[in-house]
Short mmCIF file of C-alpha atoms and ligand atoms in Angstrom, two decimals:
data_model
loop_
_atom_site.label_atom_id
_atom_site.label_comp_id
_atom_site.label_asym_id
_atom_site.label_seq_id
_atom_site.Cartn_x
_atom_site.Cartn_y
_atom_site.Cartn_z
CA UNK A 15 -3.80 -17.36 1.52
CA UNK A 16 -7.31 -18.53 2.17
CA UNK A 17 -8.63 -18.26 5.65
CA UNK A 18 -12.02 -19.64 6.55
CA UNK A 19 -13.98 -20.65 9.57
CA UNK A 20 -13.67 -24.34 8.79
CA UNK A 21 -11.07 -26.49 10.49
CA UNK A 22 -8.09 -27.48 8.39
CA UNK A 23 -7.63 -30.87 6.72
CA UNK A 24 -6.71 -33.99 8.72
CA UNK A 25 -2.97 -33.26 8.80
CA UNK A 26 -3.51 -29.81 10.26
CA UNK A 27 -6.83 -29.92 12.02
CA UNK A 28 -5.28 -30.49 15.44
CA UNK A 29 -2.39 -28.01 15.05
CA UNK A 30 -3.91 -24.91 13.51
CA UNK A 31 -6.45 -22.97 15.56
CA UNK A 32 -9.95 -22.91 14.11
CA UNK A 33 -10.49 -20.00 11.73
CA UNK A 34 -6.95 -20.14 10.56
CA UNK A 35 -5.15 -21.36 7.49
CA UNK A 36 -7.64 -23.82 6.03
CA UNK A 37 -6.11 -25.87 3.26
CA UNK A 38 -7.25 -24.52 -0.12
CA UNK A 39 -10.27 -26.09 -1.76
CA UNK A 40 -8.57 -25.90 -5.13
CA UNK A 41 -6.19 -28.50 -6.54
CA UNK A 42 -2.59 -27.46 -5.77
CA UNK A 43 -1.63 -28.47 -9.28
CA UNK A 44 -3.88 -25.82 -10.80
CA UNK A 45 -2.13 -22.69 -12.04
CA UNK A 46 -4.39 -19.64 -11.59
CA UNK A 47 -4.04 -17.61 -14.81
CA UNK A 48 -4.54 -14.49 -12.75
CA UNK A 49 -1.11 -14.88 -11.09
CA UNK A 50 0.88 -16.71 -13.76
CA UNK A 51 2.03 -15.30 -17.04
CA UNK A 52 0.03 -16.06 -20.10
CA UNK A 53 2.03 -18.85 -21.72
CA UNK A 54 2.45 -20.78 -18.47
CA UNK A 55 0.79 -24.18 -18.41
CA UNK A 56 1.42 -27.73 -17.17
CA UNK A 57 2.46 -30.32 -19.71
CA UNK A 58 1.18 -33.89 -19.85
CA UNK A 59 3.71 -34.98 -17.22
CA UNK A 60 2.56 -32.28 -14.87
CA UNK A 61 5.64 -30.07 -15.21
CA UNK A 62 5.24 -26.35 -15.73
CA UNK A 63 6.11 -24.94 -19.14
CA UNK A 64 6.53 -21.32 -20.13
CA UNK A 65 6.71 -20.28 -23.79
CA UNK A 66 6.59 -24.02 -24.50
CA UNK A 67 9.72 -24.82 -22.48
CA UNK A 68 9.65 -27.09 -19.50
CA UNK A 69 11.09 -25.69 -16.20
CA UNK A 70 13.46 -28.62 -15.69
CA UNK A 71 15.14 -27.75 -18.93
CA UNK A 72 15.32 -24.10 -17.99
CA UNK A 73 16.75 -24.93 -14.58
CA UNK A 74 19.38 -27.13 -16.19
CA UNK A 75 20.36 -24.54 -18.70
CA UNK A 76 20.18 -21.36 -16.64
CA UNK A 77 20.41 -22.61 -13.07
CA UNK A 78 18.38 -21.50 -10.07
CA UNK A 79 17.38 -19.14 -8.63
CA UNK A 80 16.40 -17.37 -11.83
CA UNK A 81 13.63 -15.08 -13.07
CA UNK A 82 11.88 -16.31 -16.25
CA UNK A 83 10.11 -13.50 -18.12
CA UNK A 84 7.40 -14.34 -20.60
CA UNK A 85 8.24 -12.01 -23.46
CA UNK A 86 5.02 -12.45 -25.42
CA UNK A 87 3.06 -11.68 -22.28
CA UNK A 88 5.12 -8.52 -21.72
CA UNK A 89 4.53 -7.38 -25.28
CA UNK A 90 0.80 -8.24 -25.08
CA UNK A 91 0.47 -6.11 -21.92
CA UNK A 92 2.25 -3.21 -23.56
CA UNK A 93 -0.19 -3.39 -26.43
CA UNK A 94 -3.19 -3.74 -24.17
CA UNK A 95 -2.18 -0.52 -22.39
CA UNK A 96 -1.52 1.49 -25.48
CA UNK A 97 -4.65 0.23 -27.25
CA UNK A 98 -6.70 1.00 -24.15
CA UNK A 99 -5.50 4.59 -23.99
CA UNK A 100 -5.51 5.12 -27.77
CA UNK A 101 -3.75 7.69 -29.87
CA UNK A 102 -4.76 10.70 -27.72
CA UNK A 103 -2.87 9.52 -24.67
CA UNK A 104 0.64 8.32 -23.84
CA UNK A 105 1.72 5.27 -21.89
CA UNK A 106 5.07 5.56 -20.16
CA UNK A 107 6.40 2.29 -18.78
CA UNK A 108 7.96 2.89 -15.34
CA UNK A 109 11.46 1.52 -15.67
CA UNK A 110 11.97 1.24 -11.91
CA UNK A 111 9.80 -1.93 -11.94
CA UNK A 112 12.36 -3.70 -14.12
CA UNK A 113 14.63 -2.27 -16.78
CA UNK A 114 17.15 -3.82 -19.15
CA UNK A 115 18.21 -3.12 -22.70
CA UNK A 116 15.96 -5.84 -24.04
CA UNK A 117 13.00 -4.35 -22.21
CA UNK A 118 13.81 -0.96 -23.76
CA UNK A 119 13.81 -2.49 -27.25
CA UNK A 120 10.46 -4.27 -26.61
CA UNK A 121 8.97 -0.99 -25.42
CA UNK A 122 10.14 0.77 -28.61
CA UNK A 123 8.78 -2.01 -30.80
CA UNK A 124 5.43 -1.93 -28.99
CA UNK A 125 5.21 1.89 -29.21
CA UNK A 126 5.46 2.69 -25.51
CA UNK A 127 7.34 5.61 -23.88
CA UNK A 128 9.64 5.21 -20.85
CA UNK A 129 9.75 6.84 -17.43
CA UNK A 130 13.20 6.79 -15.81
CA UNK A 131 14.06 8.02 -12.31
CA UNK A 132 17.84 7.99 -12.12
CA UNK A 133 21.01 8.47 -14.16
CA UNK A 134 21.42 4.69 -14.39
CA UNK A 135 17.96 4.14 -15.80
CA UNK A 136 18.48 7.03 -18.22
CA UNK A 137 21.85 5.50 -19.32
CA UNK A 138 20.18 2.14 -19.94
CA UNK A 139 17.38 3.69 -21.96
CA UNK A 140 19.72 5.75 -24.12
CA UNK A 141 22.16 2.87 -24.57
CA UNK A 142 19.38 0.68 -25.83
CA UNK A 143 18.41 3.33 -28.36
CA UNK A 144 15.18 4.70 -26.84
CA UNK A 145 14.61 8.03 -28.60
CA UNK A 146 15.19 10.71 -25.96
CA UNK A 147 11.93 12.51 -26.74
CA UNK A 148 10.08 9.39 -25.58
CA UNK A 149 11.69 9.49 -22.13
CA UNK A 150 10.32 11.22 -19.04
CA UNK A 151 12.78 11.95 -16.29
CA UNK A 152 11.56 11.73 -12.68
CA UNK A 153 12.96 11.78 -9.15
CA UNK A 154 12.77 13.90 -6.03
CA UNK A 155 16.51 14.70 -5.89
CA UNK A 156 17.99 14.61 -9.37
CA UNK A 157 21.60 15.73 -9.34
CA UNK A 158 22.73 18.60 -11.52
CA UNK A 159 24.81 16.06 -13.50
CA UNK A 160 21.73 13.94 -14.09
CA UNK A 161 19.72 16.95 -15.16
CA UNK A 162 22.49 18.02 -17.55
CA UNK A 163 22.60 14.56 -19.06
CA UNK A 164 18.84 14.46 -19.50
CA UNK A 165 18.64 17.93 -21.04
CA UNK A 166 21.62 17.31 -23.33
CA UNK A 167 20.10 14.04 -24.50
CA UNK A 168 16.87 15.90 -25.23
CA UNK A 169 14.43 13.99 -23.00
CA UNK A 170 10.78 14.65 -23.80
CA UNK A 171 10.04 15.91 -20.34
CA UNK A 172 11.49 16.42 -16.89
CA UNK A 173 9.05 16.08 -14.06
CA UNK A 174 9.92 18.85 -11.56
CA UNK A 175 9.65 17.78 -7.99
CA UNK A 176 10.57 20.85 -5.90
CA UNK A 177 11.01 24.59 -6.01
CA UNK A 178 14.79 24.20 -6.16
CA UNK A 179 14.51 21.88 -9.10
CA UNK A 180 12.41 24.37 -11.08
CA UNK A 181 15.37 26.78 -10.82
CA UNK A 182 17.97 24.10 -11.37
CA UNK A 183 16.47 22.76 -14.59
CA UNK A 184 15.89 26.31 -15.82
CA UNK A 185 19.58 27.15 -15.22
CA UNK A 186 20.91 23.99 -16.84
CA UNK A 187 18.64 24.44 -19.91
CA UNK A 188 19.68 28.09 -20.31
CA UNK A 189 23.36 27.17 -20.02
CA UNK A 190 22.84 24.51 -22.71
CA UNK A 191 20.89 26.94 -24.81
CA UNK A 192 17.63 24.88 -25.00
CA UNK A 193 14.07 25.09 -23.81
CA UNK A 194 13.30 21.96 -21.81
CA UNK A 195 9.73 20.69 -21.63
CA UNK A 196 8.70 20.11 -17.99
CA UNK A 197 5.77 19.00 -15.87
CA UNK A 198 5.28 19.83 -12.22
CA UNK A 199 4.61 16.89 -9.89
CA UNK A 200 1.93 17.84 -7.40
CA UNK A 201 0.82 16.06 -4.24
CA UNK A 202 -2.92 15.92 -4.53
CA UNK A 203 -3.76 15.02 -0.97
CA UNK A 204 -4.74 11.42 -1.68
CA UNK A 205 -2.75 8.62 -0.19
CA UNK A 206 -3.71 5.42 -1.94
CA UNK A 207 -3.25 2.02 -0.48
CA UNK A 208 -4.07 -1.36 -1.89
CA UNK A 209 -7.67 -1.47 -1.01
CA UNK A 210 -8.47 1.97 0.28
CA UNK A 211 -7.54 5.58 -0.04
CA UNK A 212 -7.27 8.02 2.82
CA UNK A 213 -7.65 11.68 2.13
CA UNK A 214 -5.70 12.91 5.14
CA UNK A 215 -2.11 13.38 6.34
CA UNK A 216 -0.52 12.50 3.03
CA UNK A 217 1.28 15.73 2.31
CA UNK A 218 3.80 14.48 4.84
CA UNK A 219 6.11 12.84 2.25
CA UNK A 220 9.09 13.64 0.13
CA UNK A 221 7.56 13.70 -3.36
CA UNK A 222 6.00 16.54 -5.25
CA UNK A 223 4.66 19.99 -4.35
CA UNK A 224 1.41 20.10 -2.36
CA UNK A 225 -1.73 21.52 -3.93
CA UNK A 226 -2.64 22.54 -0.44
CA UNK A 227 -1.81 26.12 0.68
CA UNK A 228 -1.41 27.15 -2.91
CA UNK A 229 2.14 25.76 -3.14
CA UNK A 230 1.58 24.01 -6.49
CA UNK A 231 -0.04 27.18 -7.88
CA UNK A 232 3.06 29.10 -6.77
CA UNK A 233 5.31 26.54 -8.44
CA UNK A 234 3.38 26.99 -11.71
CA UNK A 235 3.74 30.77 -11.37
CA UNK A 236 7.51 30.43 -11.05
CA UNK A 237 7.84 27.85 -13.83
CA UNK A 238 5.90 30.13 -16.23
CA UNK A 239 8.21 33.02 -15.61
CA UNK A 240 11.59 31.28 -15.84
CA UNK A 241 13.53 31.01 -19.08
CA UNK A 242 14.80 27.67 -20.33
CA UNK A 243 11.72 25.68 -19.41
CA UNK A 244 8.35 25.17 -21.03
CA UNK A 245 5.65 24.02 -18.62
CA UNK A 246 3.56 21.48 -20.51
CA UNK A 247 1.52 20.00 -17.69
CA UNK A 248 0.89 18.68 -14.22
CA UNK A 249 1.88 15.28 -12.88
CA UNK A 250 0.48 13.27 -10.03
CA UNK A 251 1.31 9.77 -8.75
CA UNK A 252 -0.71 8.53 -5.81
CA UNK A 253 0.84 5.23 -4.81
CA UNK A 254 1.34 1.63 -5.86
CA UNK A 255 -0.48 -1.71 -5.98
CA UNK A 256 -3.80 0.11 -6.00
CA UNK A 257 -7.09 -1.58 -6.96
CA UNK A 258 -9.56 1.09 -6.08
CA UNK A 259 -10.04 3.63 -8.89
CA UNK A 260 -11.50 6.22 -6.44
CA UNK A 261 -8.10 7.57 -5.53
CA UNK A 262 -7.24 8.19 -9.19
CA UNK A 263 -10.59 9.94 -9.65
CA UNK A 264 -9.95 12.32 -6.78
CA UNK A 265 -6.48 12.87 -8.06
CA UNK A 266 -7.66 13.62 -11.62
CA UNK A 267 -10.36 16.00 -10.34
CA UNK A 268 -7.82 17.95 -8.25
CA UNK A 269 -5.28 18.16 -11.05
CA UNK A 270 -7.98 19.47 -13.44
CA UNK A 271 -8.97 22.04 -10.78
CA UNK A 272 -5.41 23.26 -10.82
CA UNK A 273 -5.43 23.56 -14.63
CA UNK A 274 -8.59 25.64 -14.31
CA UNK A 275 -6.87 27.94 -11.72
CA UNK A 276 -3.85 28.27 -13.98
CA UNK A 277 -6.10 29.22 -16.91
CA UNK A 278 -7.90 31.79 -14.80
CA UNK A 279 -4.70 33.35 -13.41
CA UNK A 280 -2.38 33.19 -16.46
CA UNK A 281 -4.67 32.71 -19.40
CA UNK A 282 -2.75 29.51 -20.23
CA UNK A 283 -4.30 26.13 -20.76
CA UNK A 284 -1.65 23.52 -19.90
CA UNK A 285 -1.96 20.83 -22.56
CA UNK A 286 -1.05 17.66 -20.60
CA UNK A 287 -1.71 15.80 -17.35
CA UNK A 288 0.05 12.69 -16.14
CA UNK A 289 -1.77 10.48 -13.63
CA UNK A 290 1.26 8.37 -12.75
CA UNK A 291 1.31 4.59 -12.23
CA UNK A 292 0.29 2.42 -9.38
CA UNK A 293 -2.25 -0.05 -10.77
CA UNK A 294 -2.37 -3.28 -8.79
CA UNK A 295 -1.72 -6.87 -10.03
CA UNK A 296 -2.71 -10.27 -8.66
CA UNK A 297 -0.08 -11.75 -6.40
CA UNK A 298 -2.53 -14.32 -5.08
CA UNK A 299 -5.91 -15.59 -6.34
CA UNK A 300 -7.60 -13.19 -3.95
CA UNK A 301 -6.41 -10.15 -5.78
CA UNK A 302 -8.71 -8.73 -8.44
CA UNK A 303 -6.89 -6.20 -10.67
CA UNK A 304 -8.63 -3.98 -13.24
CA UNK A 305 -7.99 -4.39 -16.94
CA UNK A 306 -6.22 -1.59 -18.81
CA UNK A 307 -9.35 -0.74 -20.82
CA UNK A 308 -11.43 -0.26 -17.64
CA UNK A 309 -8.73 1.96 -16.15
CA UNK A 310 -8.39 3.96 -19.37
CA UNK A 311 -12.13 4.50 -19.55
CA UNK A 312 -12.46 5.51 -15.88
CA UNK A 313 -9.63 8.00 -16.15
CA UNK A 314 -10.59 9.55 -19.46
CA UNK A 315 -14.25 9.87 -18.40
CA UNK A 316 -13.38 11.67 -15.24
CA UNK A 317 -10.89 14.00 -16.90
CA UNK A 318 -13.31 14.78 -19.79
CA UNK A 319 -16.17 15.40 -17.36
CA UNK A 320 -14.15 17.70 -15.09
CA UNK A 321 -12.73 19.63 -18.00
CA UNK A 322 -16.14 20.13 -19.54
CA UNK A 323 -17.50 21.51 -16.28
CA UNK A 324 -14.42 23.81 -15.93
CA UNK A 325 -14.70 24.91 -19.59
CA UNK A 326 -11.26 23.57 -20.39
CA UNK A 327 -10.03 21.71 -23.48
CA UNK A 328 -9.38 18.16 -22.45
CA UNK A 329 -5.60 17.78 -21.96
CA UNK A 330 -3.58 14.85 -23.33
CA UNK A 331 -3.43 12.21 -20.60
CA UNK A 332 -0.44 10.11 -19.80
CA UNK A 333 0.00 7.18 -17.38
CA UNK A 334 3.01 5.35 -16.03
CA UNK A 335 2.29 1.68 -15.28
CA UNK A 336 5.30 -0.37 -14.22
CA UNK A 337 4.12 -3.26 -12.08
CA UNK A 338 0.95 -3.74 -14.14
CA UNK A 339 3.01 -4.39 -17.26
CA UNK A 340 5.96 -6.40 -16.10
CA UNK A 341 4.83 -7.79 -12.73
CA UNK A 342 2.65 -10.68 -13.95
CA UNK A 343 5.10 -11.61 -16.78
CA UNK A 344 7.77 -13.33 -14.68
CA UNK A 345 8.19 -16.03 -12.08
CA UNK A 346 11.19 -16.92 -9.91
CA UNK A 347 12.33 -20.48 -10.11
CA UNK A 348 13.94 -21.99 -7.02
CA UNK A 349 15.29 -25.36 -6.07
CA UNK A 350 14.08 -26.73 -2.72
CA UNK A 351 16.89 -27.36 -0.24
CA UNK A 352 16.10 -28.20 3.34
CA UNK A 353 12.63 -28.91 4.59
CA UNK A 354 11.99 -28.47 8.29
CA UNK A 355 8.61 -29.43 9.72
CA UNK A 356 7.96 -27.54 12.93
CA UNK A 357 5.48 -29.55 14.97
CA UNK A 358 2.31 -27.61 15.68
CA UNK A 359 3.44 -24.62 13.56
CA UNK A 360 4.27 -25.06 9.90
CA UNK A 361 6.91 -26.51 7.58
CA UNK A 362 9.84 -24.31 6.61
CA UNK A 363 10.88 -24.88 3.02
CA UNK A 364 14.28 -23.36 2.22
CA UNK A 365 15.19 -22.32 -1.28
CA UNK A 366 18.41 -21.36 -2.96
CA UNK A 367 17.57 -17.63 -3.09
CA UNK A 368 15.61 -15.39 -0.73
CA UNK A 369 15.47 -11.80 0.31
CA UNK A 370 18.33 -10.92 -2.05
CA UNK A 371 16.11 -11.71 -5.05
CA UNK A 372 12.77 -10.75 -3.48
CA UNK A 373 12.91 -8.22 -0.71
CA UNK A 374 9.23 -7.36 -0.98
CA UNK A 375 7.96 -9.88 1.53
CA UNK A 376 10.41 -8.70 4.17
CA UNK A 377 9.96 -5.05 3.34
CA UNK A 378 6.25 -4.71 2.74
CA UNK A 379 4.83 -7.91 4.17
CA UNK A 380 3.87 -8.66 0.57
CA UNK A 381 1.89 -11.78 -0.19
CA UNK A 382 2.94 -14.24 -2.89
CA UNK A 383 1.77 -17.56 -4.26
CA UNK A 384 3.98 -20.58 -4.81
CA UNK A 385 3.68 -23.88 -6.67
CA UNK A 386 5.54 -27.10 -7.10
CA UNK A 387 6.46 -26.92 -10.79
CA UNK A 388 8.84 -29.70 -11.65
CA UNK A 389 6.06 -32.22 -11.34
CA UNK A 390 2.46 -32.48 -10.25
CA UNK A 391 1.48 -34.12 -6.97
CA UNK A 392 -1.70 -35.50 -5.44
CA UNK A 393 -0.30 -35.49 -1.91
CA UNK A 394 -2.33 -33.62 0.68
CA UNK A 395 -1.54 -29.91 1.19
CA UNK A 396 0.89 -28.84 3.89
CA UNK A 397 1.14 -25.32 5.27
CA UNK A 398 4.57 -23.93 4.44
CA UNK A 399 6.66 -20.85 4.77
CA UNK A 400 9.13 -20.53 1.91
CA UNK A 401 12.34 -19.01 3.19
CA UNK A 402 15.66 -18.12 1.71
CA UNK A 403 19.24 -18.94 2.57
CA UNK A 404 20.21 -15.63 4.15
CA UNK A 405 21.37 -15.16 7.72
CA UNK A 406 18.25 -13.44 8.87
CA UNK A 407 14.98 -14.80 10.25
CA UNK A 408 13.03 -12.26 8.22
CA UNK A 409 14.34 -13.80 5.06
CA UNK A 410 10.87 -14.94 3.92
CA UNK A 411 9.84 -15.34 0.32
CA UNK A 412 6.27 -16.59 0.79
CA UNK A 413 4.86 -16.20 4.22
CA UNK A 414 1.97 -18.64 4.21
CA UNK A 415 1.15 -21.02 1.46
CA UNK A 416 0.29 -24.64 0.80
CA UNK A 417 2.53 -27.08 -1.06
CA UNK A 418 2.07 -30.84 -1.48
CA UNK A 419 3.27 -32.75 1.57
CA UNK A 420 5.53 -35.03 -0.53
CA UNK A 421 7.72 -32.02 -1.42
CA UNK A 422 11.36 -33.12 -1.41
CA UNK A 423 14.82 -31.49 -1.69
CA UNK A 424 15.60 -31.06 -5.32
CA UNK A 425 12.08 -30.23 -6.37
CA UNK A 426 11.58 -26.99 -8.31
CA UNK A 427 9.12 -24.51 -6.95
CA UNK A 428 8.15 -21.20 -8.56
CA UNK A 429 6.88 -17.91 -7.18
CA UNK A 430 4.74 -16.10 -9.76
CA UNK A 431 4.28 -12.35 -10.31
CA UNK A 432 7.87 -11.45 -9.59
CA UNK A 433 8.46 -9.36 -12.71
CA UNK A 434 8.24 -6.05 -10.94
CA UNK A 435 10.45 -4.76 -8.09
CA UNK A 436 12.26 -8.07 -7.53
CA UNK A 437 15.29 -8.07 -9.83
CA UNK A 438 15.24 -4.25 -9.74
CA UNK A 439 15.47 -4.27 -5.89
CA UNK A 440 17.76 -7.34 -5.68
CA UNK A 441 20.86 -7.10 -3.49
CA UNK A 442 24.11 -8.86 -2.81
CA UNK A 443 23.30 -9.43 0.89
CA UNK A 444 25.58 -12.22 2.20
CA UNK A 445 27.44 -11.79 -1.06
CA UNK A 446 24.57 -13.53 -2.90
CA UNK A 447 24.93 -13.45 -6.64
CA UNK A 448 21.98 -11.74 -8.23
CA UNK A 449 20.00 -14.13 -10.39
CA UNK A 450 19.65 -13.81 -14.17
CA UNK A 451 16.58 -12.73 -16.04
CA UNK A 452 15.82 -15.08 -18.85
CA UNK A 453 13.31 -14.07 -21.56
CA UNK A 454 11.26 -16.95 -22.89
CA UNK A 455 9.35 -16.70 -26.12
CA UNK A 456 7.86 -19.28 -28.51
CA UNK A 457 10.18 -22.14 -27.54
CA UNK A 458 13.30 -20.03 -27.14
CA UNK A 459 14.93 -18.84 -23.97
CA UNK A 460 17.71 -16.27 -23.79
CA UNK A 461 19.42 -14.48 -20.99
CA UNK A 462 18.68 -10.74 -20.97
CA UNK A 463 20.44 -10.00 -17.64
CA UNK A 464 23.09 -12.53 -16.80
CA UNK A 465 23.71 -14.11 -13.44
CA UNK A 466 26.26 -12.31 -11.32
CA UNK A 467 29.54 -14.09 -10.73
CA UNK A 468 32.03 -14.09 -7.91
CA UNK A 469 34.35 -12.18 -10.26
CA UNK A 470 31.66 -9.45 -10.56
CA UNK A 471 31.60 -9.19 -6.75
CA UNK A 472 35.41 -9.20 -6.40
CA UNK A 473 35.87 -6.67 -9.18
CA UNK A 474 34.25 -3.98 -6.99
CA UNK A 475 36.34 -4.93 -4.01
CA UNK A 476 39.54 -3.05 -4.66
CA UNK A 477 40.97 -2.78 -1.16
N1 LLP B 24 5.32 6.79 -11.73
C1 LLP B 24 5.95 7.23 -10.63
C2 LLP B 24 6.17 8.67 -10.52
C3 LLP B 24 6.33 6.37 -9.61
O1 LLP B 24 6.88 6.87 -8.50
C4 LLP B 24 6.05 4.98 -9.76
C5 LLP B 24 6.42 4.05 -8.70
C6 LLP B 24 5.45 4.53 -10.92
C7 LLP B 24 5.05 5.49 -11.89
C8 LLP B 24 5.17 3.08 -11.19
O2 LLP B 24 4.30 2.51 -10.23
P1 LLP B 24 3.71 1.08 -10.49
O3 LLP B 24 2.76 1.13 -11.64
O4 LLP B 24 4.87 0.13 -10.81
O5 LLP B 24 3.03 0.71 -9.20
N2 LLP B 24 9.08 -0.91 -4.57
C9 LLP B 24 7.63 -0.89 -4.38
C10 LLP B 24 6.98 0.02 -5.41
C11 LLP B 24 7.53 1.44 -5.43
C12 LLP B 24 6.87 2.24 -6.45
C13 LLP B 24 7.54 3.55 -6.58
N3 LLP B 24 7.03 4.37 -7.61
C14 LLP B 24 7.09 -2.28 -4.43
O6 LLP B 24 7.83 -3.23 -4.61
O7 LLP B 24 5.86 -2.51 -4.28
#
């Protein structure tokens, strides 16, 4: 949303206060490559195409609302991350952003590893044939059954999140007669937000074991003495949708400091560190994300430098991008229903989905872009709020955006950058049927997660 000191265009000049919501200088038909997936473009008729297929055809075949995922873009992003980090580091895709069997297969084909954080994600990964040693298992409250399943399957690592869990995993592994590789997740005292990081008051959260007060050092002490587990490293994750590398640098420095303390106390050099995920993507043209190679360089430089000054061998680094891989690769396609101009305020554009397919706007006040995609238009911009069809006034998909003022019911509009945390956080609120995910690649589109049906809903209702 662009805000400038200039009054808005003729249609809005009298209704929007100065300094507010100026119509964008750019042509509304332009698709900013920062927020749209790589194969998205407009064809000669002005309609959006992805992977060479026009949206009207996609809507006809798969219905709306639906998520369309640009498979070549997903694969290219996987490769960009693994090339950037190179053979001496590991990239774990964070499955919580979006996971399906097809995604697991793509990850395998592109040589990535997978981070799962629940029994359900683990089951999906194993079912799709991900080799267990390439899976990391996370979570602040894994059940004993989940731990057993992970240890039995032979996951490459379990990330321990509490003192109880160190003991639990050790017991399960001993019972199963194996030695489970583990990392300890520490809270480094950095709370990262989108554009800033605050180095205070962040230990007050449920994840990890604080470095402060020597708690993490005590966790290492215990993990090193217990049977059934092999401590291979330290894990840290500082937040999500982060643009500023400074938080990662502080985190890397503190994790390396702990490695040095462990070496001094136990004579052990832990061979791995994991710096988590959290790299931001562009939801609007105002966001400026870093490229994987810049991130890789910044992280490996800081770890190498810190290790050199502590006299440590440089550990193997791993990272866990979720949003940065899948987020930009998909858009949600909606059909416009009712259009309600509110004099002096804005125009409410209702679509056939809403907070059940994208909860992020309601939950985090997240910003999104939107475009008319079934055709182009030269009509003047109108300020809109794109809302869903749920019985809730907070059911907002795009809070403030401009669409052409000739928008009409039946038009298709699309919200880009919905690949991460939209389908994976979708709900059945108001008994909405969760939309399908359709993978599009080189002129072919195929459903990878089908649309829910009323039978699916009723099957669970056994009363
Ligand atoms: N590793 C760990 C340990 C994590 O907890 C997370 C995200 C990731 C990696 C991946 O983070 P990413 O690269 O995707 O930012 N629902 C929120 C995001 C929650 C993220 C939770 N953990 C949202 O929609 O913004």
